[in-house]
Short mmCIF file of C-alpha atoms in Angstrom, two decimals:
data_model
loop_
_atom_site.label_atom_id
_atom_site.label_comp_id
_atom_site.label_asym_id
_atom_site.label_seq_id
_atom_site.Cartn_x
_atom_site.Cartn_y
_atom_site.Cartn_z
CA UNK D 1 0.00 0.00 0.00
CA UNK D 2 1.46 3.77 -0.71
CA UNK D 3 2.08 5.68 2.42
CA UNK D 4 0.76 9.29 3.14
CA UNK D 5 4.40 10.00 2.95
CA UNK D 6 4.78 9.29 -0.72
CA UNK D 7 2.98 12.36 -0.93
CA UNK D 8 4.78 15.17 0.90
CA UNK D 9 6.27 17.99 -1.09
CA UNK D 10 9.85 17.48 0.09
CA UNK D 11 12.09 20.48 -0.03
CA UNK D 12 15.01 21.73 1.10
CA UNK D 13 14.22 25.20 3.49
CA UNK D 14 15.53 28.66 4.04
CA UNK D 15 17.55 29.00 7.00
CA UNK D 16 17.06 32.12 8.97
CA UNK D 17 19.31 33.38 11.64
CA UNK D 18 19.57 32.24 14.80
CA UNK D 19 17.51 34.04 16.89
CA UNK D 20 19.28 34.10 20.68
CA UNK D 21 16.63 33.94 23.73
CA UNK D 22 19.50 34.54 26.27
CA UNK D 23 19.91 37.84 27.94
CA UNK D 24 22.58 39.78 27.54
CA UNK D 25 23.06 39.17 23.89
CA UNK D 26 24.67 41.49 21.43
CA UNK D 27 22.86 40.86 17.84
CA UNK D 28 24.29 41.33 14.63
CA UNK D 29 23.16 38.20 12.74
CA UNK D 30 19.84 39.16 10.93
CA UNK D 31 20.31 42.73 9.54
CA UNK D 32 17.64 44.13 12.19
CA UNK D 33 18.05 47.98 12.89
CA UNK D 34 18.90 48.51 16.35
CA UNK D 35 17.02 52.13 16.76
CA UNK D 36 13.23 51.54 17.55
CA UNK D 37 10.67 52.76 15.06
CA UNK D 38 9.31 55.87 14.84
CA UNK D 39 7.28 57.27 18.15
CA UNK D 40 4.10 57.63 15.86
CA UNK D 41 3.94 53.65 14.88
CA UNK D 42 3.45 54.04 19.09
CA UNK D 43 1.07 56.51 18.81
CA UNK D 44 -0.60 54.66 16.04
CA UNK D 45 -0.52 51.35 18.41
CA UNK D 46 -2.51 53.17 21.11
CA UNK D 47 -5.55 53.99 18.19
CA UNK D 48 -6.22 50.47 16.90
CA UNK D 49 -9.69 49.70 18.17
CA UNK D 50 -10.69 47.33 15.43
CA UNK D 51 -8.87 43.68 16.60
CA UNK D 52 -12.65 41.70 16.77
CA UNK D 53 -12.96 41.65 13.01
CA UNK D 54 -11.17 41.45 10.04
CA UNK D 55 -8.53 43.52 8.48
CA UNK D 56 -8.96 45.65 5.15
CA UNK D 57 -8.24 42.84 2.84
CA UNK D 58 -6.30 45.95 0.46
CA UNK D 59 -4.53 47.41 3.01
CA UNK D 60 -5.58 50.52 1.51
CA UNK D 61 -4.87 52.81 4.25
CA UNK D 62 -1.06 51.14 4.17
CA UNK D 63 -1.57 51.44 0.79
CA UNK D 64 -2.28 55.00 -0.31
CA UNK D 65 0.48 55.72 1.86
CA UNK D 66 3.08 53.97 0.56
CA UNK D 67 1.75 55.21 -3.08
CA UNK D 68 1.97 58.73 -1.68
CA UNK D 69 4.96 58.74 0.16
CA UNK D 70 6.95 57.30 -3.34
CA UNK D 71 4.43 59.37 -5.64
CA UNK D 72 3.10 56.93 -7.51
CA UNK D 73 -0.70 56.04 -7.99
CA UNK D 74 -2.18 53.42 -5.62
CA UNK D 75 -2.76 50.92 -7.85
CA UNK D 76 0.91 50.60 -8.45
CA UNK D 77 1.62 49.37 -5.02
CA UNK D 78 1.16 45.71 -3.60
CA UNK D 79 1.54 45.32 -0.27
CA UNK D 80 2.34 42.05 1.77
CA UNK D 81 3.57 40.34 4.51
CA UNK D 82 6.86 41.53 4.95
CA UNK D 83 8.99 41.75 1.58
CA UNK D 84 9.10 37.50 1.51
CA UNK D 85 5.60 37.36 1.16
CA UNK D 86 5.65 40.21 -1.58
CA UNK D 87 8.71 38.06 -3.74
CA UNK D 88 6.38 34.93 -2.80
CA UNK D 89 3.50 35.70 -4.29
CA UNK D 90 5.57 37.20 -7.36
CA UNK D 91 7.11 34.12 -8.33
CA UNK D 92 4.23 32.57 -7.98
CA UNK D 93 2.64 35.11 -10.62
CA UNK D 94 5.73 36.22 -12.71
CA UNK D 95 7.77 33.01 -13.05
CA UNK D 96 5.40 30.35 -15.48
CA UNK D 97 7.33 29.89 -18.23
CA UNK D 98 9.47 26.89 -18.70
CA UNK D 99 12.45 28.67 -19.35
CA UNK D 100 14.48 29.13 -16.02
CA UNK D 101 14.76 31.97 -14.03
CA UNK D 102 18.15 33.98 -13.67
CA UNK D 103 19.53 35.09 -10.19
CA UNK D 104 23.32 35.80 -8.79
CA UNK D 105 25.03 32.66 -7.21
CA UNK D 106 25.87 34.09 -4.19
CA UNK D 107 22.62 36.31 -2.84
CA UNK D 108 19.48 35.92 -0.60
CA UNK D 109 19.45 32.01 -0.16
CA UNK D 110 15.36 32.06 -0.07
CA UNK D 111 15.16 32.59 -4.07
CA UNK D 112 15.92 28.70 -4.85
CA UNK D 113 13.96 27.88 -1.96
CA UNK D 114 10.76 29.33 -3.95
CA UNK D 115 11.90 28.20 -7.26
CA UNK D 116 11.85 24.77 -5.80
CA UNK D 117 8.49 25.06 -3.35
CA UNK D 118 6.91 26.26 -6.75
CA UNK D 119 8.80 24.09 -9.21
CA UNK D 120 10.48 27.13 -11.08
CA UNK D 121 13.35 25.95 -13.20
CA UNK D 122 16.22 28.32 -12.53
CA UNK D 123 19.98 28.96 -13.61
CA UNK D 124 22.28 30.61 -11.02
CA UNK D 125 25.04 33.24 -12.15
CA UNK D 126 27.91 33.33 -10.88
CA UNK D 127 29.10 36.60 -8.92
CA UNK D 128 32.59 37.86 -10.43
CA UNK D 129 35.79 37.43 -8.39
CA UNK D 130 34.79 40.64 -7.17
CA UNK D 131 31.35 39.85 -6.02
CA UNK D 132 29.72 42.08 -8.46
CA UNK D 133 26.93 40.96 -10.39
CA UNK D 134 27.37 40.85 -14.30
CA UNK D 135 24.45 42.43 -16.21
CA UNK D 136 25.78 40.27 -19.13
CA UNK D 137 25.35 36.93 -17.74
CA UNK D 138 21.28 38.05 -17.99
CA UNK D 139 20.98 39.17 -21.49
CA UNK D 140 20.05 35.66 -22.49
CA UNK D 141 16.87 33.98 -23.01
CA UNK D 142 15.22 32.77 -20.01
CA UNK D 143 11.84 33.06 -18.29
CA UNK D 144 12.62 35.97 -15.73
CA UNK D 145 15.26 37.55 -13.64
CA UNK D 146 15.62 38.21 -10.05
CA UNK D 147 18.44 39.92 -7.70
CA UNK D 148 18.42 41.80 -4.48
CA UNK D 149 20.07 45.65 -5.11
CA UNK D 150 21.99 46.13 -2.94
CA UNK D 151 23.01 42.48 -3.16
CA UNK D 152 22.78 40.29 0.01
CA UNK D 153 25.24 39.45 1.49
CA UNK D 154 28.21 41.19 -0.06
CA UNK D 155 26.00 44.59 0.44
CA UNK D 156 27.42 45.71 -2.80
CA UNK D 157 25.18 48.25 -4.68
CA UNK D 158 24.61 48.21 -8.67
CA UNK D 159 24.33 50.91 -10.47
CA UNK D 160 21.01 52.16 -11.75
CA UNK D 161 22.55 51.52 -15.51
CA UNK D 162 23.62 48.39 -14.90
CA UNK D 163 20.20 47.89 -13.44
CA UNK D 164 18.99 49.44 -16.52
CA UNK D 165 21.24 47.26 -19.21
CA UNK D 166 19.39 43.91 -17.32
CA UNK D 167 16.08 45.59 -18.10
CA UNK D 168 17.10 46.80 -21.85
CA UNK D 169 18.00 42.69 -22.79
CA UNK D 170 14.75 41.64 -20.66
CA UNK D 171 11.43 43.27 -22.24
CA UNK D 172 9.61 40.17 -22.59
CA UNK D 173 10.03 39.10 -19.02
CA UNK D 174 9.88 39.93 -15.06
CA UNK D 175 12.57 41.61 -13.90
CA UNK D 176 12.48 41.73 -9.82
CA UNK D 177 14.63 44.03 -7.95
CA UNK D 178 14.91 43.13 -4.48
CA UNK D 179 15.48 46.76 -2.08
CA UNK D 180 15.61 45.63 1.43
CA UNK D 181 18.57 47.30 2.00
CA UNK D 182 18.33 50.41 -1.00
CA UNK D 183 18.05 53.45 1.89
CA UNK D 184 21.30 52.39 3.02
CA UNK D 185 23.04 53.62 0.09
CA UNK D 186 22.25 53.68 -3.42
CA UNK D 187 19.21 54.81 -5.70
CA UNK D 188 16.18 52.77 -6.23
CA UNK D 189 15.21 51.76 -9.33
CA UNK D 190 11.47 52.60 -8.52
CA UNK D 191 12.09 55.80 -11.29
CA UNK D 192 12.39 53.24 -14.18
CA UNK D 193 9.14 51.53 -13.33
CA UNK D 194 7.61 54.56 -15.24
CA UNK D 195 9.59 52.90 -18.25
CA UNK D 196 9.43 49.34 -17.67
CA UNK D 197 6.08 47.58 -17.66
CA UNK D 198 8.13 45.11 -16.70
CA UNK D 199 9.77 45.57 -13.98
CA UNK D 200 9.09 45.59 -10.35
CA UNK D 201 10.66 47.12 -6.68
CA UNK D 202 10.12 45.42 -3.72
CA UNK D 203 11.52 46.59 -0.63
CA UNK D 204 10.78 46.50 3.28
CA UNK D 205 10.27 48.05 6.58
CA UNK D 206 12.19 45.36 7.89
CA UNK D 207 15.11 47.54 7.78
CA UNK D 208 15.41 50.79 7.28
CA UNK D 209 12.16 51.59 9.20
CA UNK D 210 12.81 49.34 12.17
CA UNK D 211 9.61 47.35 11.83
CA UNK D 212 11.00 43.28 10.95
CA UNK D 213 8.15 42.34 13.64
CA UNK D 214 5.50 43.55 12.14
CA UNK D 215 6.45 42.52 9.06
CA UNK D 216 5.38 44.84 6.35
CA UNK D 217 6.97 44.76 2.82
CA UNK D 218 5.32 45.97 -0.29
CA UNK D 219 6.28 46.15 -4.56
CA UNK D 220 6.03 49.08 -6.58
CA UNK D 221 5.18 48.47 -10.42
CA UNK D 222 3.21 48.79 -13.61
CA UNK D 223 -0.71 48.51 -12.58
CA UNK D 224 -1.05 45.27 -14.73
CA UNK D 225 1.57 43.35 -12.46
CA UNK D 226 -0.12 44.18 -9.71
CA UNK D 227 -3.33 43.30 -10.39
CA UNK D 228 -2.24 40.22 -11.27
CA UNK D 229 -0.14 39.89 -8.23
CA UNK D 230 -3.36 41.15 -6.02
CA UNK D 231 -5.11 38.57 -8.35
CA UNK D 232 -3.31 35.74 -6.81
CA UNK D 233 -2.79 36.87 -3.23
CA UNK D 234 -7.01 36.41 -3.30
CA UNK D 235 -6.91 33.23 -4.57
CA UNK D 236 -5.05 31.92 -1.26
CA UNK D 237 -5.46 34.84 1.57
CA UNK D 238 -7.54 37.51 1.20
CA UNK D 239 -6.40 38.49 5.02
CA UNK D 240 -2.72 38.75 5.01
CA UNK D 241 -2.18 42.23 6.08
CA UNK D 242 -3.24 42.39 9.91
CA UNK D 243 -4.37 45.77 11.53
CA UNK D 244 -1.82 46.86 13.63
CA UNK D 245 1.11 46.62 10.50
CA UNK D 246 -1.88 48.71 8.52
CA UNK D 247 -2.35 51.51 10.85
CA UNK D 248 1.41 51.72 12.10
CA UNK D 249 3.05 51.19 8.99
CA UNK D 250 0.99 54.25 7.73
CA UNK D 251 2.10 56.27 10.45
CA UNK D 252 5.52 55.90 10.53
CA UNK D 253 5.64 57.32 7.04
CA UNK D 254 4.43 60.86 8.46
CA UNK D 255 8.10 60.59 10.20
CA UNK D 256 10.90 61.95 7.41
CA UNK D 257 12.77 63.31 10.23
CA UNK D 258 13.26 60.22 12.33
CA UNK D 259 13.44 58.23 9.49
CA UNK D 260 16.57 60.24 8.15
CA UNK D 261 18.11 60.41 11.76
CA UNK D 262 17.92 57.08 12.07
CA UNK D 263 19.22 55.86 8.71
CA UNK D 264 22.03 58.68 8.95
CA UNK D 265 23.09 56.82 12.50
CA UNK D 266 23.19 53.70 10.76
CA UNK D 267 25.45 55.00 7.73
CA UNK D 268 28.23 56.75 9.62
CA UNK D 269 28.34 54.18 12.29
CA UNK D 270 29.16 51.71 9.29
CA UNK D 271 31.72 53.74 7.39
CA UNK D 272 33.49 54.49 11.22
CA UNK D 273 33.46 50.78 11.54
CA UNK D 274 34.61 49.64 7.88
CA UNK D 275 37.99 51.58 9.16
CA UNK D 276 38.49 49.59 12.05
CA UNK D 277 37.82 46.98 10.73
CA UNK D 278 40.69 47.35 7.72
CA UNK D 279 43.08 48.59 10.43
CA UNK D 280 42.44 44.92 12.26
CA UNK D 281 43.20 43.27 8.93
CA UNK D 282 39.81 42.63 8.06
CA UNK D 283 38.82 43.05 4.18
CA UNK D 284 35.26 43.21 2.66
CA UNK D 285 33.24 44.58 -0.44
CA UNK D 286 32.09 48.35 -0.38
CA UNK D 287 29.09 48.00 1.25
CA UNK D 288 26.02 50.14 1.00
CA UNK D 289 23.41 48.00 3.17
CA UNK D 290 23.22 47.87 6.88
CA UNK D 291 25.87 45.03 7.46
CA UNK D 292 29.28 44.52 6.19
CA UNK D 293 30.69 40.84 4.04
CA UNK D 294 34.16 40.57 6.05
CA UNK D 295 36.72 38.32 5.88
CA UNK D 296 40.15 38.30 7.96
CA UNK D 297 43.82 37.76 6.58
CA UNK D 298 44.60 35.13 9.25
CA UNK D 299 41.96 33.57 10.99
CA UNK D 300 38.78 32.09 10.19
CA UNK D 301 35.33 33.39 9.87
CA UNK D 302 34.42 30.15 11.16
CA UNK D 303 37.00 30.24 14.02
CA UNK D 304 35.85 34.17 14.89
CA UNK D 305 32.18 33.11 14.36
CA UNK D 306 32.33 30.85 16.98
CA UNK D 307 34.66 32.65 19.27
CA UNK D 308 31.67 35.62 19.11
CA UNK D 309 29.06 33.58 19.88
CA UNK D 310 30.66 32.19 22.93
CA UNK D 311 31.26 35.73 24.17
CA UNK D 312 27.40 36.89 23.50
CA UNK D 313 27.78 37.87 20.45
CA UNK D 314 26.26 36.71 17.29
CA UNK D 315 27.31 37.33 13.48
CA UNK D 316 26.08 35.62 10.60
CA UNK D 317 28.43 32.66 9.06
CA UNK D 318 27.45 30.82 5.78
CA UNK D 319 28.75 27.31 5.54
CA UNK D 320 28.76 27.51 1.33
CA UNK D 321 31.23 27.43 -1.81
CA UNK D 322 32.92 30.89 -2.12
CA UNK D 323 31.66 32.54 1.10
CA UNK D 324 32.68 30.45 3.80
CA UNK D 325 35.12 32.41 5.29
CA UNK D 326 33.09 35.66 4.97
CA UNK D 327 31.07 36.85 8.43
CA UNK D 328 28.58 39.34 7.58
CA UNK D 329 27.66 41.65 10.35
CA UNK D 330 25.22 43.65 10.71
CA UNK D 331 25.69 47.49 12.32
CA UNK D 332 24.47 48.10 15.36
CA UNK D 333 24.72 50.86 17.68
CA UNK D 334 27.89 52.65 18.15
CA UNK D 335 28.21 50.71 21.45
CA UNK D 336 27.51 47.28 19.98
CA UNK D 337 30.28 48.05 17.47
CA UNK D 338 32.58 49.07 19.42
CA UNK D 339 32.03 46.15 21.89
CA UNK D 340 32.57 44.01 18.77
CA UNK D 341 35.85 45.91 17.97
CA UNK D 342 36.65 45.29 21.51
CA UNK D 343 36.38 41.58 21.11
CA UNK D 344 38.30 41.00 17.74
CA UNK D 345 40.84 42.98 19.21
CA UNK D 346 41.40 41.30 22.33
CA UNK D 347 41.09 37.62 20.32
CA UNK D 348 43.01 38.57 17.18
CA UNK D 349 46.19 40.10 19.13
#
């Protein structure tokens, strides 16, 4: 007789960071912003009144102000579950074809996940020896193209024409750009969705806007793709958006001024600590996200990996071809870093 467990989709997950329950914990493993989010997502907490029944199934108060805040009409924004649930539901809806789908090597390990949950075929491209994406390697045929800008986790940024040149020798496709970590440095490449019918943005308040736990990510693009991305999301949740993210998320955007603070803190404490870190010995890609891709000249990323964790501190190490002697850390506060700095010191010598 067959067994139930002939029948279970079998594949192979995404990994997320560790996520410490000790006290005492310094954590730089998961890209989180270490500022809390602006005082009027609190303010906005203290309103909601409406947790009995369901949630605007459009988001549309979220909505309208993420269309206003970028200047773009609302039904050019799609708005999900943080920004995995936004790339989710666009494979599901972009990526059909039997042609595979292009993405970098080394980047955000969920995209082969999907590919796989959804049975996408897909093609990998390698990074060059400088971890730089080639626009090249996507001019060929093939039934869409994904990449986070700027790429995760070397944090290096492309520039908008080489986004551009991917888009030029892609017309008859989805092109995904993937801006989690775009307000850290860089320019988005929401401007060329005015061109591109084909292309979308999706980015995140998981970041910049100190919200991962409320997870709110949205996509900005042509109105066609995202009907048919709103299209889909009905034909599986209609809920997904709860009421709290809605009313906060909407609020924080009334906040330039914190937001710029905040982000500013973030930028020069990573640009002190890229210094330090070269004077230590320590080399790593020109990042523009919140984290830097470092590798020493002597010891280890394994060996310092572990050597952090056992003092309280936790980086992020990858166990894969290429990177596995990279630790990419995220950028806390000044103190954090500098309690890092502290530590690689004292263990390095």
């Amino acid at each position: 007789m067959s067994s139930w467990r002939d029948n279970i989709r079998k594949v192979e997950p995404y990994t997320p960071g560790e996520q410490p329950k000790e006290d005492g914990v310094i954590k730089l493993n998961t890209n989180e912003n270490p500022y809390p989010p602006s005082p009027k997502a609190l303010e906005a907490a203290a309103e909601i009144r409406n947790l009995r029944k369901y949630p605007d199934p459009a988001a549309t108060k979220l909505t309208n102000a993420i269309a206003s805040y970028h200047g773009v009409p609302k039904e050019q924004v799609f708005v999900g579950v943080g920004s995995d649930d936004v790339l989710a539901v666009a494979f599901m809806t972009f990526f059909n074809s039997e042609k595979p789908i292009l993405f970098p090597d080394i980047t955000y390990s969920f995209y082969p996940v999907w590919a796989e949950l959804f049975g996408i075929p897909y093609e990998k491209k390698p990074l060059n020896s400088q971890f730089q994406i080639e626009p090249k390697d996507y001019f060929g045929e093939n039934g869409g193209v994904v990449f986070p800008n700027p790429n995760a986790p070397t944090g290096i940024y492309m520039p908008l024409e080489e986004v551009e040149e991917i888009l030029e020798h892609n017309r008859d496709v989805a092109v995904i750009v993937d801006e989690a970590y775009i307000d850290f440095g860089g320019v988005s490449a929401k401007t060329l969705t005015e061109k591109y019918d084909n292309l979308l943005v999706v980015q995140t308040y998981s970041k910049s806007r100190s919200m991962a736990g409320l997870r709110i990510g949205y996509a900005i693009g042509n109105q066609e793709l995202i009907q048919a991305m709103n299209d889909v999301k009905y034909s599986y949740n209609s809920y997904t958006m709860n009421e709290p993210s809605i009313l906060m998320g909407a609020a924080v955007l009334e906040d330039e001024a914190y937001f710029q603070e905040t982000r500013k803190k973030i930028i020069d404490t990573r640009e002190w600590f890229k210094e330090e870190m070269r004077k230590l010995g320590f080399t790593f890609p020109d990042s523009k996200a919140n984290f830097i891709f470092a590798s020493h000249e002597r010891i280890t990323a394994k060996e310092l990996f572990q050597a952090a964790k056992e003092q309280k501190i936790y980086v992020r190490y990858f166990d894969q071809p290429r990177i596995n002697n990279y630790l990419r850390i995220t950028i806390g506060t000044r103190e954090e870093m500098e309690t890092l700095l502290r530590f690689f010191k004292e263990y390095i010598g």
